[in-house]
Coordinates of C-alpha atoms in Angstrom, one line a residue:
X1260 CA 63.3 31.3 98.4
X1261 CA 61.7 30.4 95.1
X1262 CA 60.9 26.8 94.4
X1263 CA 60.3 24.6 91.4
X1264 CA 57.7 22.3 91.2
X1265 CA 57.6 19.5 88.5
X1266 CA 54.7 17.2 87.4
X1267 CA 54.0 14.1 89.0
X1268 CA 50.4 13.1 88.5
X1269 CA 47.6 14.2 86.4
X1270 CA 44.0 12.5 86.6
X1271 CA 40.9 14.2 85.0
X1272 CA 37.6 14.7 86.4
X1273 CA 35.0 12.0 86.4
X1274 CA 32.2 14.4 87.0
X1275 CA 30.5 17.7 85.7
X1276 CA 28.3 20.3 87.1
X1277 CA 25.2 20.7 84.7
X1278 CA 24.4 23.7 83.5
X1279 CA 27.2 25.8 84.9
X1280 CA 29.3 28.0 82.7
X1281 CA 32.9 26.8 84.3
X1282 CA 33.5 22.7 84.5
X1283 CA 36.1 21.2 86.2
X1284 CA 38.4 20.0 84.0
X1285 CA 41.4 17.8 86.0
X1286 CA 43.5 17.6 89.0
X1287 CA 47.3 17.8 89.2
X1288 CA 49.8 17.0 91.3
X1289 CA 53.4 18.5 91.7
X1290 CA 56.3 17.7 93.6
X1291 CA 58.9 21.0 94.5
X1292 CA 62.7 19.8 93.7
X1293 CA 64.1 21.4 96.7
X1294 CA 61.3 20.5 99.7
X1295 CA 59.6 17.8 97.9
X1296 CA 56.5 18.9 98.8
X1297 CA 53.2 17.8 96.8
X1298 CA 51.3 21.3 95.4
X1299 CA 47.7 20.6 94.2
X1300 CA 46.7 22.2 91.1
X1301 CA 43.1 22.6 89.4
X1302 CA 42.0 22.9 86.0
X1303 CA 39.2 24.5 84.9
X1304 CA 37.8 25.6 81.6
X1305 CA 34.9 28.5 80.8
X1306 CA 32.4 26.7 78.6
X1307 CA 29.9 29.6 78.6
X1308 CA 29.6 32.7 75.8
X1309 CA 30.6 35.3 78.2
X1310 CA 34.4 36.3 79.9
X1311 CA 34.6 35.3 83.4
X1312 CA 36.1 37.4 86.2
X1313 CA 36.2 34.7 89.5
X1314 CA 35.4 31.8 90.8
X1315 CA 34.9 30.2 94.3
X1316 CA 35.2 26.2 95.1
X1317 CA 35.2 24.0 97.9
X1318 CA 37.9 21.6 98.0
X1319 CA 38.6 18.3 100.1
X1320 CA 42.3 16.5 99.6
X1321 CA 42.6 12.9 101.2
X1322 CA 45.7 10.9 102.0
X1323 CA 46.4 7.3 100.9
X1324 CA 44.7 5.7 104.2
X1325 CA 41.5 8.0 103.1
X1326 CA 42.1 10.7 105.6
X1327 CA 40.8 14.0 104.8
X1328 CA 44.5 16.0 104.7
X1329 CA 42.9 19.5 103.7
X1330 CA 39.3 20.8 103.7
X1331 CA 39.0 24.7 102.5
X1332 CA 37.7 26.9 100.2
X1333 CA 39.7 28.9 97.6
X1334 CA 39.3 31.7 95.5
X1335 CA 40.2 32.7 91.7
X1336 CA 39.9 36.4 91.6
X1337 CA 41.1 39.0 88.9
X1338 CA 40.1 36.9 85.7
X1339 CA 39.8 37.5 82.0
X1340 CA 38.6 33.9 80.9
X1341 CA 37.4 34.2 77.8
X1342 CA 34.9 31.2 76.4
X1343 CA 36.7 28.1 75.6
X1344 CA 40.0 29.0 77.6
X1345 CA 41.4 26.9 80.5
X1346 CA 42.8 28.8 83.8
X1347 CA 43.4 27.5 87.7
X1348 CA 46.3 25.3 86.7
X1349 CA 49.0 28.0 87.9
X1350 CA 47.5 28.7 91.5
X1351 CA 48.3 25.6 94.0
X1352 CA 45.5 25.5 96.5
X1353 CA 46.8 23.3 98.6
X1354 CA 50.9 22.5 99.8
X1355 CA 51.5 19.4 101.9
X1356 CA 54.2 17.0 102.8
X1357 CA 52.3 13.9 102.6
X1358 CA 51.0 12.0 99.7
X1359 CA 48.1 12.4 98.3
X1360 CA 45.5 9.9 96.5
X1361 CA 42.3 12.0 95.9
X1362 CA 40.5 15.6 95.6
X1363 CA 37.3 16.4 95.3
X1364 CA 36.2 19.7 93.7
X1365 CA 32.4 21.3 94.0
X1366 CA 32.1 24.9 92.3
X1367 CA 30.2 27.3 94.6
X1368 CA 29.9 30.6 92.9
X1369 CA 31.0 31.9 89.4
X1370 CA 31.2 35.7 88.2
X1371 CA 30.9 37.6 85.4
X1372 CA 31.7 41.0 86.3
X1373 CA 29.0 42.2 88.8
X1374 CA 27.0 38.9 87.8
X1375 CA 27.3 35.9 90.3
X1376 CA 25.7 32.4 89.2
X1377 CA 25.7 29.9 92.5
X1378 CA 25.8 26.4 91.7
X1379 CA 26.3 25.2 95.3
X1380 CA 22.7 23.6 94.5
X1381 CA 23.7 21.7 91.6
X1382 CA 23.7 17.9 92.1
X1383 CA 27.2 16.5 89.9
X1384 CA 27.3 14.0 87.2
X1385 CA 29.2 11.4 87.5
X1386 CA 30.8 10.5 84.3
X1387 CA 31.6 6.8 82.9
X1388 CA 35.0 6.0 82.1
X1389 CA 36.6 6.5 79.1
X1390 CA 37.5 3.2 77.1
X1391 CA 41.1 2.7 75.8
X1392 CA 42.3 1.9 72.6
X1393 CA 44.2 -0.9 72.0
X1394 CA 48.8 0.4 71.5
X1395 CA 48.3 0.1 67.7
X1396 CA 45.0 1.4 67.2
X1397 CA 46.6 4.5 69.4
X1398 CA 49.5 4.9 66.8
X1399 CA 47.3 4.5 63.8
X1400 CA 45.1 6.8 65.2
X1401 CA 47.6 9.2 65.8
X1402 CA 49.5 8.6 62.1
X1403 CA 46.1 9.4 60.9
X1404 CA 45.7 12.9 62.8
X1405 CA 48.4 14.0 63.1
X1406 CA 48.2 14.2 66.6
X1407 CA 49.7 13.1 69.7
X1408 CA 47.8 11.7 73.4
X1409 CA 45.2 10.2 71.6
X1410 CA 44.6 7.3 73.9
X1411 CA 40.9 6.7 74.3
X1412 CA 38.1 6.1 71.8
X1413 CA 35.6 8.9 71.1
X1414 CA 32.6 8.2 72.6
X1415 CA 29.3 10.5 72.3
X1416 CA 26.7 10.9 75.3
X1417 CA 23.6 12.2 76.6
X1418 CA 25.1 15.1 78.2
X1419 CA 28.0 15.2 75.5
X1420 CA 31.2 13.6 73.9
X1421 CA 34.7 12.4 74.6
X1422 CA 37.6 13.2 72.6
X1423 CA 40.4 10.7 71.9
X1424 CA 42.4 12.9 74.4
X1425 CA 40.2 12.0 76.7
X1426 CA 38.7 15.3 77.7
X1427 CA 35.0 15.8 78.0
X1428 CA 33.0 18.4 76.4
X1429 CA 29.4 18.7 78.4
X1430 CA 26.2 19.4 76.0
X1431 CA 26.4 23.0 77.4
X1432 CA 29.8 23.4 75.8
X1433 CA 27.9 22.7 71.6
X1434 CA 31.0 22.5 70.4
X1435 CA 32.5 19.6 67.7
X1436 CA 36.1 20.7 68.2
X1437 CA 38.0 19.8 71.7
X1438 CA 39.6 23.0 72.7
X1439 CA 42.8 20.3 74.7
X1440 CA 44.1 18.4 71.8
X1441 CA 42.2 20.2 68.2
X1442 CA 40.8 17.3 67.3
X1443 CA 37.0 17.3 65.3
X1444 CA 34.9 14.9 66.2
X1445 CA 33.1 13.8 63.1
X1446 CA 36.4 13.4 61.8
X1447 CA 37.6 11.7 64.3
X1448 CA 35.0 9.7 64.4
X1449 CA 35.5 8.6 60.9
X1450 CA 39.1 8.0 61.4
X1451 CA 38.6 5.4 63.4
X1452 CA 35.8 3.6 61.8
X1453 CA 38.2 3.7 59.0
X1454 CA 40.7 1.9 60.6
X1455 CA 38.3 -0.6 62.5
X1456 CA 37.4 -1.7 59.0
X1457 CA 38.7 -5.1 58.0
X1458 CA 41.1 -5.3 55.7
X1459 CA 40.9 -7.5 52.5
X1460 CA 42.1 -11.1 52.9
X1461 CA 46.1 -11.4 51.0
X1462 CA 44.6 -13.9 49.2
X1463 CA 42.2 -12.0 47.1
X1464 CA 44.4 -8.8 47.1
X1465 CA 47.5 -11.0 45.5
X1466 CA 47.1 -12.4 41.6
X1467 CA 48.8 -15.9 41.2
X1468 CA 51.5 -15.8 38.5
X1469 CA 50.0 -18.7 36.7
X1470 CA 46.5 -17.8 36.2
X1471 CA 45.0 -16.5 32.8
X1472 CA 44.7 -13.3 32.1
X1473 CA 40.5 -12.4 32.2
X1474 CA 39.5 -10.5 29.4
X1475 CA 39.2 -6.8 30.2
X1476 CA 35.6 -5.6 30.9
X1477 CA 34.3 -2.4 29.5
X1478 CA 35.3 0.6 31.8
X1479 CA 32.1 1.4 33.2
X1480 CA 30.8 5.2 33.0
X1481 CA 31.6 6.6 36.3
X1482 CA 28.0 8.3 37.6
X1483 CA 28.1 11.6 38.8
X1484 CA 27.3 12.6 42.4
X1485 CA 23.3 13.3 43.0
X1486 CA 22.6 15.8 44.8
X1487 CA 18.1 14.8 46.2
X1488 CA 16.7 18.0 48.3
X1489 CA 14.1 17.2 50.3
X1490 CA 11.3 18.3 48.2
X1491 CA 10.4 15.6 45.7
X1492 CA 11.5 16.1 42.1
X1493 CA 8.9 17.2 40.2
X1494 CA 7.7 14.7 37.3
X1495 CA 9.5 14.7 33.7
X1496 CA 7.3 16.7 31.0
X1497 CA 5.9 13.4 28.8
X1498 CA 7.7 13.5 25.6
X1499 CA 5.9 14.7 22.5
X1500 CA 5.2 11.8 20.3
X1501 CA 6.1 12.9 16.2
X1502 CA 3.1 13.5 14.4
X1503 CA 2.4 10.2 12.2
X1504 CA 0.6 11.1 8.9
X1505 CA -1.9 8.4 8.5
X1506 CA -3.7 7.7 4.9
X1507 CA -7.1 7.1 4.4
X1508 CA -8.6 4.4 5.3
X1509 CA -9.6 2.2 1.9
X1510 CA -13.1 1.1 2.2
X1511 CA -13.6 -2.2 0.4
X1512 CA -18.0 -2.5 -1.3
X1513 CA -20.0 -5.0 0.3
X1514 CA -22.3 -7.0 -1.2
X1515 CA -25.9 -6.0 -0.9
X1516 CA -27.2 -8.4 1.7
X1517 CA -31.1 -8.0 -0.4
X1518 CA -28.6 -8.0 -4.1
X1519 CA -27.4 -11.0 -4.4
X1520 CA -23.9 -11.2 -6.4
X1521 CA -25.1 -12.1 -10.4
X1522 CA -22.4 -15.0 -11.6
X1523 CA -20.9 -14.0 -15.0
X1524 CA -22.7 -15.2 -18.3
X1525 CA -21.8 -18.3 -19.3
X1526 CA -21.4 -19.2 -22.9
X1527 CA -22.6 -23.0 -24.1
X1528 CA -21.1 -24.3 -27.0
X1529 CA -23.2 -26.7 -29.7
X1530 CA -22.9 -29.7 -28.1
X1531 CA -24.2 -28.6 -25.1
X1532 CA -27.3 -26.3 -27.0
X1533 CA -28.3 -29.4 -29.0
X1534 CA -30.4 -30.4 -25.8
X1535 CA -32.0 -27.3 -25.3
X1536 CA -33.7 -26.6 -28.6
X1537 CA -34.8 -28.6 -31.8
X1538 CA -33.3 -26.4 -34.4
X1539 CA -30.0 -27.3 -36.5
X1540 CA -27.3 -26.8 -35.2
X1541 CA -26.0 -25.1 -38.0
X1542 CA -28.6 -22.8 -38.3
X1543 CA -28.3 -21.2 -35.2
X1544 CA -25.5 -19.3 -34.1
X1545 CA -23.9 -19.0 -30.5
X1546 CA -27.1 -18.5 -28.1
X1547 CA -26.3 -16.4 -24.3
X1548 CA -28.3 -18.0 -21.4
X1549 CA -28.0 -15.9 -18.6
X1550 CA -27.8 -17.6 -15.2
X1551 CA -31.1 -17.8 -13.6
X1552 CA -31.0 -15.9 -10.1
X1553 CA -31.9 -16.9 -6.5
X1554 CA -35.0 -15.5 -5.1
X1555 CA -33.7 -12.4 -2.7
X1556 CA -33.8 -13.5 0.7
X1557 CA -35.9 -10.8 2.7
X1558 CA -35.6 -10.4 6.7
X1559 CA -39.3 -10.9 8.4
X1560 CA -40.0 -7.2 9.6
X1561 CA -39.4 -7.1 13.6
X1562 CA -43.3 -7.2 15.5
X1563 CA -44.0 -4.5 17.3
X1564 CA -45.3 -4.9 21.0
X1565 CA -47.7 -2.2 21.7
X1566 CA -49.4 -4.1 24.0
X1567 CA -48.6 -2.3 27.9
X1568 CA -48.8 -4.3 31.0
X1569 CA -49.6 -3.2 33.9
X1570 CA -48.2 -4.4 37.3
X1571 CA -51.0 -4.5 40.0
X1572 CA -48.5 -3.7 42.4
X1573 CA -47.2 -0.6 41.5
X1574 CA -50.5 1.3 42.5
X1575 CA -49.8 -0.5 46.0
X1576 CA -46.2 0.8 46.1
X1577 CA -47.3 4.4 44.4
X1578 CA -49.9 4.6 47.6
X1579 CA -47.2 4.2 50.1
X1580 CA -45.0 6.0 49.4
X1581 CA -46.9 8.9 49.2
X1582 CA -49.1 8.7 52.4
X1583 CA -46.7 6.9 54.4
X1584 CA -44.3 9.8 55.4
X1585 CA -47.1 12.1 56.4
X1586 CA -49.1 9.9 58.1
X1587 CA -45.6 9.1 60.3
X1588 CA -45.1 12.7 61.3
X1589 CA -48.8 13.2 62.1
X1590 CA -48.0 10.1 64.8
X1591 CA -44.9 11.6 65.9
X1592 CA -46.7 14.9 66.3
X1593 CA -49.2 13.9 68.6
X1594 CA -47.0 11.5 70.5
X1595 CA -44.8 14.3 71.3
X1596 CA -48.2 16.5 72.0
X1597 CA -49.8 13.9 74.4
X1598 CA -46.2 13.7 76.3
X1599 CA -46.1 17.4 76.6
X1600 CA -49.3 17.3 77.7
X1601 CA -48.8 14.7 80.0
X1602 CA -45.9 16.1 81.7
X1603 CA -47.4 19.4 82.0
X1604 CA -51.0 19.3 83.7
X1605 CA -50.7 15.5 85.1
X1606 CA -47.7 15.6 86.3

């Protein structure tokens, strides 16, 4: 006779085998409506690129005083798990009367058609907990997705990321979507920092009736999105300056340093000629004295010194330096000749 078994328990797994195509996913426990019998059930998902065709485990069920209830192996055969599907959650391994607290799941050997991988030498990972979020954070959360079961906050690890569901996706898996509940993870991620945000005090949000109206600024010119590569831009062509006609230049005479100036004639009248000569003044009409000029001024010519002096030292220096370097490398040559001589007969 045919039995129904309804859900009673569900607890995921706090561990993962690295590097293996199939993870254990979660555990659950039913209860049959006629028997009341508890039927184990395990969840697994194919994280790899490739369809799976069996699995093999080794399972361990214990009872609430820690007794080991069931100890066994158990094979899936006759799959067609494609990547990213979940299967095992059908097939009870394991039917008993008595109540059970935990199972422990290792995965022994997968297979892909004629291809086995064995992963009976793979040490676990134990997982850390996933952190709960707080009853109205949860229904804000899930306003904002559109989702339900989003209970715990996305975390992101090592050896890979939470979702809010609270399924794990291993580093093996490189995926950003959670194949349980949908969900992205970047925008998940960003949904929540959203909503952690604090909001604006009332106070500031809220205009009192009674305060004066501020003059209205000038709308400010919204500035479009920039777009910066990674290459650096490449510098603005300098802007050609007009062409600016410019006259010529007005040269203004100086005065002959040698030439001096001559001040304009002046012209005496009688009273002043009376003085000068001892003729009538009637007789003798208006007379033009020019205005006597200053001796030119002339620059003394610059001397010439054609006299050379000669440094008594600079024979001394000119004799050094030129019999200085070959005298040196006619001492270093017959050091190095005496040495080689030395080392060869005397020695």
């Amino acid at each position: 006779m045919e039995e129904n078994f309804n859900p009673v328990a569900q607890t995921r797994a706090n561990y993962y085998t690295p590097g293996s195509p199939v993870q254990f996913v979660c555990v659950e426990l039913l209860k049959g409506d006629v028997s009341g019998e508890h039927a184990v059930c395990l969840t697994f998902k194919n994280i790899s690129r490739v369809t799976l065709t069996a699995l093999e485990i080794h399972f361990k069920c214990k009872g609430v005083d820690g007794v080991i209830l069931c100890e066994d192996k158990f094979e899936y055969r006759d799959l067609q798990v494609k990547p990213g599907e979940l299967f095992g959650q059908d097939d009870a391994v394991f039917i008993t009367a008595k109540a059970i607290t935990s199972v422990d799941v290792t995965l022994c050997n997968v297979y892909n058609g004629k291809r086995v991988v064995h992963l009976d030498g793979i040490k676990r990972v134990r997982l850390p907990a996933p952190r709960r979020l707080a009853p109205e954070l949860q229904k804000a959360l899930e306003a904002r997705m559109n989702r339900t079961g989003l209970k715990y906050q996305p975390q992101v690890f090592e050896n890979g990321w939470y979702c809010a569901c609270g399924a794990f996706h291993p580093t093996e898996e490189d995926t950003v979507y959670c194949s349980e509940c949908g969900c992205d993870r970047i925008l998940l991620q960003n949904a929540l920092n959203t909503l952690l945000q604090p909001a604006a005090p009332a106070d500031e949000m809220e205009m009192p009736l009674n305060a004066p109206a501020a003059p209205a600024a000038p709308a400010a010119v919204e500035e479009p999105t920039r777009i910066v590569g990674a290459a650096p831009a490449a510098p603005a062509a300098p802007v050609e300056e007009p062409t600016r006609v410019v006259g010529a230049p007005v040269y203004e005479p100086k005065a002959d340093p040698i030439q001096p100036v001559s001040e304009p004639t002046r012209v005496l009248d009688a009273s002043v000629r009376a003085p000068l000569s001892g003729a009538a003044a009637a007789d003798e009409g208006t007379r033009v004295i020019p205005t006597r000029r200053p001796a030119p001024v002339r620059q003394p010519a610059p001397v010439e010194d054609d006299e050379e002096y000669e440094d008594s030292r600079d024979s001394v220096a000119e004799a050094l330096i030129r019999w200085v370097p070959p005298i040196t490398a006619i001492l270093c040559a017959a050091i190095a000749l005496c040495g080689f001589v030395y080392y060869q007969f005397v020695l």
